[in-house]
Amino acid sequence: MERIRKGDEVIVIAGRSKGQRGHVLKVLKDRRFLVENVNMVKRHQKPDPQAQKPGGIIEREAPIHASNVMLFNPATGKGDRVGFKFLEDGRKVRFYRSTGEVVDI
């Protein structure tokens, strides 16, 4: 079980996008994430008529490493560490370390 999953809201804690928040769009291998509107880069793209992609300079999200993001806790308004515990019914869930609140409902 991973600490951060697709759809989670995260906050960037290091790098040029520090302080920005967004939802995880995609989880990549080697502990990297694509986060919505975070770590934006410009890329020169050639036109591809078969895929109807126009050419030009496009702006898109670049991968960001897991060590540079934290799960956002709406109760505290800050990034929070994540722990794991087992519920009475045997399910393994994530919880916020600061408040003890369960993330997975």
CSV table of N, CA and C in Angstrom, one decimal:
chain,number,residue,atom,x,y,z
A,1,MET,N,0.8,-1.2,0.0
A,1,MET,CA,0.0,0.0,0.0
A,1,MET,C,0.9,1.2,0.0
A,2,GLU,N,0.6,2.2,-0.9
A,2,GLU,CA,1.4,3.4,-1.0
A,2,GLU,C,0.8,4.5,-0.1
A,3,ARG,N,1.7,5.4,0.3
A,3,ARG,CA,1.3,6.5,1.2
A,3,ARG,C,0.4,7.5,0.4
A,4,ILE,N,0.8,7.7,-0.9
A,4,ILE,CA,0.0,8.7,-1.7
A,4,ILE,C,-0.5,8.0,-2.9
A,5,ARG,N,-1.8,8.2,-3.3
A,5,ARG,CA,-2.4,7.5,-4.4
A,5,ARG,C,-3.0,8.5,-5.4
A,6,LYS,N,-3.4,8.0,-6.5
A,6,LYS,CA,-4.1,8.8,-7.5
A,6,LYS,C,-5.3,9.4,-6.9
A,7,GLY,N,-5.5,10.7,-7.2
A,7,GLY,CA,-6.7,11.4,-6.7
A,7,GLY,C,-6.5,12.1,-5.3
A,8,ASP,N,-5.4,11.8,-4.6
A,8,ASP,CA,-5.1,12.4,-3.3
A,8,ASP,C,-4.7,13.9,-3.6
A,9,GLU,N,-5.1,14.8,-2.6
A,9,GLU,CA,-4.6,16.1,-2.7
A,9,GLU,C,-3.3,16.2,-1.9
A,10,VAL,N,-2.3,16.8,-2.6
A,10,VAL,CA,-1.0,16.9,-2.0
A,10,VAL,C,-0.5,18.4,-2.1
A,11,ILE,N,0.5,18.7,-1.2
A,11,ILE,CA,1.1,20.0,-1.2
A,11,ILE,C,2.6,19.8,-1.4
A,12,VAL,N,3.2,20.7,-2.2
A,12,VAL,CA,4.6,20.6,-2.5
A,12,VAL,C,5.4,21.2,-1.4
A,13,ILE,N,6.4,20.5,-0.9
A,13,ILE,CA,7.2,21.0,0.3
A,13,ILE,C,8.6,21.5,-0.1
A,14,ALA,N,9.0,21.2,-1.4
A,14,ALA,CA,10.4,21.6,-1.8
A,14,ALA,C,10.4,21.8,-3.3
A,15,GLY,N,11.3,22.7,-3.7
A,15,GLY,CA,11.5,23.0,-5.2
A,15,GLY,C,10.8,24.2,-5.6
A,16,ARG,N,10.8,24.5,-6.9
A,16,ARG,CA,10.3,25.8,-7.4
A,16,ARG,C,8.8,25.9,-7.2
A,17,SER,N,8.1,24.8,-7.1
A,17,SER,CA,6.6,24.8,-6.9
A,17,SER,C,6.2,24.7,-5.4
A,18,LYS,N,7.1,25.0,-4.5
A,18,LYS,CA,6.9,24.9,-3.1
A,18,LYS,C,5.6,25.7,-2.7
A,19,GLY,N,4.7,25.1,-1.9
A,19,GLY,CA,3.5,25.7,-1.4
A,19,GLY,C,2.3,25.5,-2.3
A,20,GLN,N,2.5,25.0,-3.5
A,20,GLN,CA,1.4,24.7,-4.4
A,20,GLN,C,0.7,23.4,-4.0
A,21,ARG,N,-0.7,23.4,-4.3
A,21,ARG,CA,-1.5,22.2,-4.0
A,21,ARG,C,-2.1,21.7,-5.3
A,22,GLY,N,-2.4,20.4,-5.3
A,22,GLY,CA,-3.0,19.8,-6.5
A,22,GLY,C,-3.4,18.4,-6.2
A,23,HIS,N,-4.2,17.8,-7.1
A,23,HIS,CA,-4.5,16.4,-7.0
A,23,HIS,C,-3.6,15.6,-7.9
A,24,VAL,N,-3.3,14.4,-7.4
A,24,VAL,CA,-2.4,13.5,-8.1
A,24,VAL,C,-3.1,12.9,-9.3
A,25,LEU,N,-2.6,13.2,-10.5
A,25,LEU,CA,-3.2,12.7,-11.8
A,25,LEU,C,-2.7,11.3,-12.1
A,26,LYS,N,-1.5,11.0,-11.8
A,26,LYS,CA,-0.9,9.7,-12.2
A,26,LYS,C,0.2,9.4,-11.3
A,27,VAL,N,0.3,8.1,-10.9
A,27,VAL,CA,1.5,7.6,-10.1
A,27,VAL,C,2.4,6.9,-11.1
A,28,LEU,N,3.6,7.4,-11.1
A,28,LEU,CA,4.6,6.8,-12.0
A,28,LEU,C,5.5,5.9,-11.2
A,29,LYS,N,6.3,5.1,-11.9
A,29,LYS,CA,7.3,4.2,-11.2
A,29,LYS,C,8.4,5.1,-10.6
A,30,ASP,N,9.2,4.5,-9.8
A,30,ASP,CA,10.3,5.1,-9.1
A,30,ASP,C,9.8,6.3,-8.2
A,31,ARG,N,8.7,6.2,-7.6
A,31,ARG,CA,8.1,7.1,-6.6
A,31,ARG,C,8.0,8.5,-7.1
A,32,ARG,N,7.4,8.7,-8.3
A,32,ARG,CA,7.2,10.0,-8.9
A,32,ARG,C,5.7,10.1,-9.2
A,33,PHE,N,5.2,11.4,-9.2
A,33,PHE,CA,3.8,11.7,-9.4
A,33,PHE,C,3.7,12.8,-10.4
A,34,LEU,N,2.5,12.8,-11.2
A,34,LEU,CA,2.1,13.9,-11.9
A,34,LEU,C,1.0,14.6,-11.1
A,35,VAL,N,1.2,15.8,-10.8
A,35,VAL,CA,0.3,16.6,-9.9
A,35,VAL,C,-0.3,17.7,-10.8
A,36,GLU,N,-1.6,17.8,-10.6
A,36,GLU,CA,-2.4,18.8,-11.4
A,36,GLU,C,-1.9,20.2,-11.2
A,37,ASN,N,-1.5,20.9,-12.3
A,37,ASN,CA,-1.0,22.3,-12.3
A,37,ASN,C,0.2,22.6,-11.4
A,38,VAL,N,1.0,21.6,-11.1
A,38,VAL,CA,2.2,21.7,-10.3
A,38,VAL,C,3.4,21.3,-11.1
A,39,ASN,N,4.5,22.0,-11.0
A,39,ASN,CA,5.8,21.7,-11.7
A,39,ASN,C,5.6,21.7,-13.2
A,40,MET,N,5.0,22.8,-13.6
A,40,MET,CA,4.7,23.0,-15.1
A,40,MET,C,6.0,23.4,-15.8
A,41,VAL,N,6.1,22.7,-17.0
A,41,VAL,CA,7.2,22.9,-17.9
A,41,VAL,C,6.7,23.2,-19.3
A,42,LYS,N,7.5,23.9,-20.1
A,42,LYS,CA,7.2,24.1,-21.5
A,42,LYS,C,7.9,23.1,-22.4
A,43,ARG,N,7.2,22.5,-23.3
A,43,ARG,CA,7.8,21.6,-24.2
A,43,ARG,C,7.5,22.0,-25.7
A,44,HIS,N,8.5,21.8,-26.6
A,44,HIS,CA,8.3,22.1,-28.0
A,44,HIS,C,7.8,20.8,-28.6
A,45,GLN,N,6.6,20.9,-29.2
A,45,GLN,CA,6.0,19.7,-29.8
A,45,GLN,C,5.8,19.8,-31.3
A,46,LYS,N,6.2,18.8,-32.0
A,46,LYS,CA,6.0,18.8,-33.4
A,46,LYS,C,4.5,18.4,-33.7
A,47,PRO,N,3.9,18.9,-34.8
A,47,PRO,CA,2.6,18.6,-35.1
A,47,PRO,C,2.5,17.1,-35.5
A,48,ASP,N,1.4,16.5,-35.1
A,48,ASP,CA,1.1,15.1,-35.5
A,48,ASP,C,-0.3,15.0,-36.1
A,49,PRO,N,-0.4,15.1,-37.4
A,49,PRO,CA,-1.7,15.1,-38.0
A,49,PRO,C,-2.5,13.8,-37.7
A,50,GLN,N,-1.9,12.7,-37.6
A,50,GLN,CA,-2.6,11.4,-37.3
A,50,GLN,C,-3.4,11.5,-36.0
A,51,ALA,N,-2.7,12.1,-35.0
A,51,ALA,CA,-3.4,12.2,-33.7
A,51,ALA,C,-4.0,13.5,-33.4
A,52,GLN,N,-4.1,14.3,-34.5
A,52,GLN,CA,-4.7,15.7,-34.4
A,52,GLN,C,-4.1,16.5,-33.3
A,53,LYS,N,-2.7,16.4,-33.2
A,53,LYS,CA,-2.0,17.3,-32.2
A,53,LYS,C,-1.4,18.4,-32.9
A,54,PRO,N,-1.7,19.6,-32.5
A,54,PRO,CA,-1.1,20.8,-33.1
A,54,PRO,C,0.4,20.9,-32.6
A,55,GLY,N,1.2,21.6,-33.4
A,55,GLY,CA,2.6,21.8,-33.0
A,55,GLY,C,2.7,23.1,-32.2
A,56,GLY,N,3.8,23.4,-31.7
A,56,GLY,CA,4.1,24.6,-30.9
A,56,GLY,C,4.6,24.3,-29.5
A,57,ILE,N,4.6,25.4,-28.7
A,57,ILE,CA,5.1,25.2,-27.4
A,57,ILE,C,3.9,25.0,-26.5
A,58,ILE,N,3.9,23.8,-25.8
A,58,ILE,CA,2.8,23.4,-24.9
A,58,ILE,C,3.3,23.4,-23.5
A,59,GLU,N,2.4,23.6,-22.6
A,59,GLU,CA,2.8,23.6,-21.2
A,59,GLU,C,2.1,22.4,-20.5
A,60,ARG,N,2.9,21.6,-19.8
A,60,ARG,CA,2.3,20.4,-19.2
A,60,ARG,C,3.0,20.2,-17.8
A,61,GLU,N,2.5,19.2,-17.1
A,61,GLU,CA,3.0,18.9,-15.8
A,61,GLU,C,4.2,17.9,-16.0
A,62,ALA,N,5.3,18.2,-15.2
A,62,ALA,CA,6.4,17.3,-15.2
A,62,ALA,C,6.3,16.5,-13.9
A,63,PRO,N,6.9,15.3,-13.9
A,63,PRO,CA,6.9,14.4,-12.7
A,63,PRO,C,7.6,15.1,-11.5
A,64,ILE,N,7.1,14.8,-10.3
A,64,ILE,CA,7.7,15.4,-9.1
A,64,ILE,C,7.9,14.2,-8.2
A,65,HIS,N,9.0,14.2,-7.5
A,65,HIS,CA,9.4,13.0,-6.6
A,65,HIS,C,8.6,13.0,-5.3
A,66,ALA,N,8.3,11.8,-4.8
A,66,ALA,CA,7.5,11.7,-3.6
A,66,ALA,C,8.1,12.4,-2.4
A,67,SER,N,9.4,12.5,-2.4
A,67,SER,CA,10.1,13.2,-1.2
A,67,SER,C,9.8,14.7,-1.2
A,68,ASN,N,9.2,15.3,-2.3
A,68,ASN,CA,9.0,16.7,-2.4
A,68,ASN,C,7.5,17.0,-2.2
A,69,VAL,N,6.7,16.0,-1.9
A,69,VAL,CA,5.2,16.3,-1.7
A,69,VAL,C,4.8,15.6,-0.4
A,70,MET,N,3.7,16.2,0.2
A,70,MET,CA,3.1,15.6,1.4
A,70,MET,C,1.6,15.6,1.2
A,71,LEU,N,0.9,14.6,1.8
A,71,LEU,CA,-0.5,14.5,1.7
A,71,LEU,C,-1.1,15.7,2.4
A,72,PHE,N,-2.1,16.4,1.8
A,72,PHE,CA,-2.7,17.6,2.4
A,72,PHE,C,-3.8,17.2,3.4
A,73,ASN,N,-3.7,17.7,4.6
A,73,ASN,CA,-4.7,17.5,5.6
A,73,ASN,C,-5.6,18.7,5.7
A,74,PRO,N,-6.9,18.6,5.2
A,74,PRO,CA,-7.8,19.7,5.2
A,74,PRO,C,-8.2,20.2,6.6
A,75,ALA,N,-8.1,19.3,7.6
A,75,ALA,CA,-8.4,19.7,9.0
A,75,ALA,C,-7.4,20.7,9.6
A,76,THR,N,-6.1,20.5,9.2
A,76,THR,CA,-5.1,21.4,9.7
A,76,THR,C,-4.7,22.5,8.7
A,77,GLY,N,-5.0,22.2,7.5
A,77,GLY,CA,-4.6,23.1,6.4
A,77,GLY,C,-3.1,23.1,6.0
A,78,LYS,N,-2.5,22.0,6.4
A,78,LYS,CA,-1.0,21.8,6.1
A,78,LYS,C,-0.8,20.4,5.5
A,79,GLY,N,0.4,20.2,5.1
A,79,GLY,CA,0.8,18.8,4.7
A,79,GLY,C,1.0,18.0,6.0
A,80,ASP,N,0.8,16.7,5.8
A,80,ASP,CA,0.8,15.8,7.0
A,80,ASP,C,1.5,14.5,6.6
A,81,ARG,N,2.2,13.9,7.6
A,81,ARG,CA,2.7,12.6,7.4
A,81,ARG,C,1.6,11.5,7.5
A,82,VAL,N,1.9,10.4,6.9
A,82,VAL,CA,0.9,9.3,6.8
A,82,VAL,C,1.4,8.1,7.4
A,83,GLY,N,0.5,7.5,8.2
A,83,GLY,CA,0.8,6.2,8.8
A,83,GLY,C,-0.2,5.1,8.4
A,84,PHE,N,0.0,3.9,8.8
A,84,PHE,CA,-0.9,2.8,8.4
A,84,PHE,C,-1.3,2.1,9.7
A,85,LYS,N,-2.6,1.7,9.7
A,85,LYS,CA,-3.0,0.9,10.8
A,85,LYS,C,-4.2,0.0,10.3
A,86,PHE,N,-4.4,-1.1,11.1
A,86,PHE,CA,-5.5,-2.0,10.8
A,86,PHE,C,-6.7,-1.7,11.6
A,87,LEU,N,-7.9,-1.7,11.0
A,87,LEU,CA,-9.1,-1.5,11.7
A,87,LEU,C,-9.6,-2.8,12.3
A,88,GLU,N,-10.7,-2.7,13.1
A,88,GLU,CA,-11.2,-3.9,13.7
A,88,GLU,C,-11.7,-5.0,12.7
A,89,ASP,N,-12.2,-4.5,11.6
A,89,ASP,CA,-12.6,-5.5,10.6
A,89,ASP,C,-11.5,-6.0,9.7
A,90,GLY,N,-10.2,-5.7,10.0
A,90,GLY,CA,-9.1,-6.2,9.4
A,90,GLY,C,-8.6,-5.4,8.2
A,91,ARG,N,-9.2,-4.3,7.8
A,91,ARG,CA,-8.8,-3.5,6.7
A,91,ARG,C,-7.6,-2.7,7.1
A,92,LYS,N,-6.6,-2.6,6.2
A,92,LYS,CA,-5.5,-1.7,6.4
A,92,LYS,C,-5.8,-0.3,5.8
A,93,VAL,N,-5.7,0.7,6.6
A,93,VAL,CA,-6.0,2.1,6.2
A,93,VAL,C,-4.9,3.0,6.5
A,94,ARG,N,-4.9,4.2,5.8
A,94,ARG,CA,-4.0,5.2,6.0
A,94,ARG,C,-4.6,6.2,7.0
A,95,PHE,N,-3.7,6.9,7.8
A,95,PHE,CA,-4.2,7.9,8.7
A,95,PHE,C,-3.2,9.0,8.8
A,96,TYR,N,-3.7,10.2,9.2
A,96,TYR,CA,-2.8,11.4,9.4
A,96,TYR,C,-2.2,11.2,10.7
A,97,ARG,N,-0.8,11.4,10.8
A,97,ARG,CA,-0.1,11.2,12.0
A,97,ARG,C,-0.4,12.3,13.0
A,98,SER,N,-0.7,13.5,12.6
A,98,SER,CA,-0.9,14.6,13.6
A,98,SER,C,-2.3,14.5,14.3
A,99,THR,N,-3.3,14.1,13.6
A,99,THR,CA,-4.6,14.1,14.2
A,99,THR,C,-5.1,12.7,14.4
A,100,GLY,N,-4.5,11.7,13.8
A,100,GLY,CA,-5.0,10.3,13.9
A,100,GLY,C,-6.2,10.0,13.1
A,101,GLU,N,-6.7,10.9,12.3
A,101,GLU,CA,-7.9,10.8,11.5
A,101,GLU,C,-7.6,9.8,10.3
A,102,VAL,N,-8.5,9.0,10.0
A,102,VAL,CA,-8.3,8.0,8.9
A,102,VAL,C,-8.6,8.7,7.6
A,103,VAL,N,-7.6,8.4,6.6
A,103,VAL,CA,-7.7,9.0,5.3
A,103,VAL,C,-8.7,8.2,4.4
A,104,ASP,N,-8.6,6.9,4.4
A,104,ASP,CA,-9.4,6.0,3.6
A,104,ASP,C,-10.7,5.7,4.4
A,105,ILE,N,-11.8,6.1,3.8
A,105,ILE,CA,-13.1,5.8,4.5
A,105,ILE,C,-13.8,4.7,3.8
